[in-house]
Short mmCIF file of the C-alpha atoms (twelve columns), coordinates in Angstrom:
data_MODEL
# 
_entry.id   MODEL 
# 
loop_
_atom_site.group_PDB 
_atom_site.id 
_atom_site.type_symbol 
_atom_site.label_atom_id 
_atom_site.label_alt_id 
_atom_site.label_comp_id 
_atom_site.label_asym_id 
_atom_site.label_seq_id 
_atom_site.Cartn_x 
_atom_site.Cartn_y 
_atom_site.Cartn_z 
_atom_site.pdbx_PDB_model_num 
ATOM 1  C CA . MET A 1  22.939 -104.599 2.807  1 
ATOM 2  C CA . SER A 2  24.065 -104.518 -0.816 1 
ATOM 3  C CA . ALA A 3  27.442 -102.719 -0.844 1 
ATOM 4  C CA . PRO A 4  27.180 -99.242  -3.157 1 
ATOM 5  C CA . ASP A 5  29.687 -99.300  -6.023 1 
ATOM 6  C CA . SER A 6  31.441 -96.127  -4.779 1 
ATOM 7  C CA . PHE A 7  32.114 -97.999  -1.189 1 
ATOM 8  C CA . LEU A 8  33.378 -101.099 -2.999 1 
ATOM 9  C CA . SER A 9  36.233 -98.912  -5.146 1 
ATOM 10 C CA . ALA A 10 37.229 -97.236  -1.787 1 
ATOM 11 C CA . PHE A 11 37.192 -100.487 -0.276 1 
ATOM 12 C CA . PHE A 12 39.603 -102.085 -2.512 1 
ATOM 13 C CA . ALA A 13 41.836 -99.062  -2.451 1 
ATOM 14 C CA . ILE A 14 42.815 -99.659  0.851  1 
ATOM 15 C CA . PRO A 15 45.963 -101.872 0.811  1 
ATOM 16 C CA . SER A 16 45.649 -105.462 1.502  1 
ATOM 17 C CA . GLY A 17 47.439 -106.330 4.979  1 
ATOM 18 C CA . SER A 18 48.256 -103.703 7.579  1 
ATOM 19 C CA . SER A 19 48.387 -100.327 6.737  1 
ATOM 20 C CA . THR A 20 47.562 -96.891  8.435  1 
ATOM 21 C CA . GLY A 21 45.956 -93.841  7.490  1 
ATOM 22 C CA . GLN A 22 43.208 -91.297  8.043  1 
ATOM 23 C CA . SER A 23 39.438 -91.136  8.160  1 
ATOM 24 C CA . ASN A 24 36.970 -87.785  9.057  1 
ATOM 25 C CA . GLY A 25 40.311 -86.584  11.218 1 
ATOM 26 C CA . ARG A 26 40.868 -89.239  12.932 1 
ATOM 27 C CA . ARG A 27 44.208 -91.881  12.379 1 
ATOM 28 C CA . TYR A 28 43.821 -95.765  12.328 1 
ATOM 29 C CA . ILE A 29 45.462 -98.833  12.125 1 
ATOM 30 C CA . VAL A 30 43.639 -101.008 9.635  1 
ATOM 31 C CA . SER A 31 43.873 -104.655 8.659  1 
ATOM 32 C CA . ARG A 32 42.127 -105.738 5.393  1 
ATOM 33 C CA . SER A 33 42.106 -109.325 4.443  1 
ATOM 34 C CA . GLU A 34 40.949 -111.479 1.841  1 
ATOM 35 C CA . GLN A 35 39.302 -115.351 2.239  1 
ATOM 36 C CA . VAL A 36 38.089 -118.106 -0.138 1 
ATOM 37 C CA . SER A 37 39.425 -117.137 -3.323 1 
ATOM 38 C CA . GLY A 38 38.518 -113.457 -2.935 1 
ATOM 39 C CA . LYS A 39 34.970 -114.144 -2.475 1 
ATOM 40 C CA . SER A 40 34.858 -112.950 1.363  1 
ATOM 41 C CA . HIS A 41 36.787 -109.736 2.562  1 
ATOM 42 C CA . LYS A 42 37.246 -108.689 6.115  1 
ATOM 43 C CA . LEU A 43 38.377 -104.865 7.408  1 
ATOM 44 C CA . VAL A 44 39.203 -104.286 11.316 1 
ATOM 45 C CA . ALA A 45 40.241 -100.637 12.154 1 
ATOM 46 C CA . HIS A 46 41.965 -99.233  15.184 1 
ATOM 47 C CA . GLU A 47 41.691 -95.475  16.001 1 
ATOM 48 C CA . LEU A 48 45.491 -94.769  17.199 1 
ATOM 49 C CA . GLY A 49 45.205 -93.131  20.543 1 
ATOM 50 C CA . GLY A 50 41.344 -93.029  20.748 1 
ATOM 51 C CA . THR A 51 38.440 -95.661  20.983 1 
ATOM 52 C CA . ASP A 52 37.054 -96.015  18.140 1 
ATOM 53 C CA . TYR A 53 36.511 -99.218  16.182 1 
ATOM 54 C CA . ILE A 54 35.622 -100.593 12.765 1 
ATOM 55 C CA . SER A 55 34.845 -104.266 11.455 1 
ATOM 56 C CA . LEU A 56 33.257 -105.623 8.731  1 
ATOM 57 C CA . ASN A 57 32.789 -108.382 6.139  1 
ATOM 58 C CA . LEU A 58 32.184 -108.038 2.583  1 
ATOM 59 C CA . TYR A 59 30.844 -111.015 0.634  1 
ATOM 60 C CA . LEU A 60 31.280 -111.332 -3.299 1 
ATOM 61 C CA . THR A 61 28.179 -113.433 -4.629 1 
ATOM 62 C CA . ARG A 62 27.169 -114.220 -8.083 1 
ATOM 63 C CA . ASP A 63 23.465 -114.060 -7.029 1 
ATOM 64 C CA . SER A 64 23.504 -111.255 -4.723 1 
ATOM 65 C CA . GLY A 65 26.305 -109.228 -5.619 1 
ATOM 66 C CA . ALA A 66 28.503 -107.643 -2.964 1 
ATOM 67 C CA . LEU A 67 27.047 -107.995 0.298  1 
ATOM 68 C CA . LEU A 68 28.263 -105.776 3.318  1 
ATOM 69 C CA . ARG A 69 27.845 -107.108 6.960  1 
ATOM 70 C CA . PRO A 70 28.925 -104.679 9.618  1 
ATOM 71 C CA . CYS A 71 30.217 -106.118 12.815 1 
ATOM 72 C CA . GLU A 72 27.796 -104.916 15.674 1 
ATOM 73 C CA . MET A 73 27.517 -101.218 14.248 1 
ATOM 74 C CA . SER A 74 25.756 -99.784  11.467 1 
ATOM 75 C CA . SER A 75 26.419 -100.064 7.651  1 
ATOM 76 C CA . GLU A 76 26.590 -95.848  7.618  1 
ATOM 77 C CA . LYS A 77 29.338 -96.000  9.823  1 
ATOM 78 C CA . VAL A 78 31.041 -98.634  8.467  1 
ATOM 79 C CA . ILE A 79 30.503 -96.951  4.625  1 
ATOM 80 C CA . ASP A 80 31.517 -93.690  5.578  1 
ATOM 81 C CA . PHE A 81 34.863 -94.722  7.382  1 
ATOM 82 C CA . VAL A 82 35.616 -96.681  4.008  1 
ATOM 83 C CA . LEU A 83 34.563 -93.739  1.729  1 
ATOM 84 C CA . ALA A 84 36.983 -91.118  3.653  1 
ATOM 85 C CA . PHE A 85 40.074 -93.273  4.380  1 
ATOM 86 C CA . LYS A 86 42.954 -92.278  3.200  1 
ATOM 87 C CA . PRO A 87 46.478 -94.449  3.696  1 
ATOM 88 C CA . ASP A 88 49.535 -93.196  4.364  1 
ATOM 89 C CA . GLU A 89 51.982 -92.699  1.604  1 
# 
């Protein structure tokens, strides 16, 4: 699935490394990392005090654009999480 522009803006607003924040009324610890000179990105989030889990890979390609690859969950779930995520200040 190609990642929508709104998703990309929200994704890159999440701090690189580990951070905490909220999405859809739940608190998470999030890790966002970059590989292959910025062509590949990974995000993993664990709900604090709960069982929710988010995991995705994002590939930035010259020919196909931004390709979103959720890990064993729907694209809608990861898009919703990223669009709603607000890092702690």
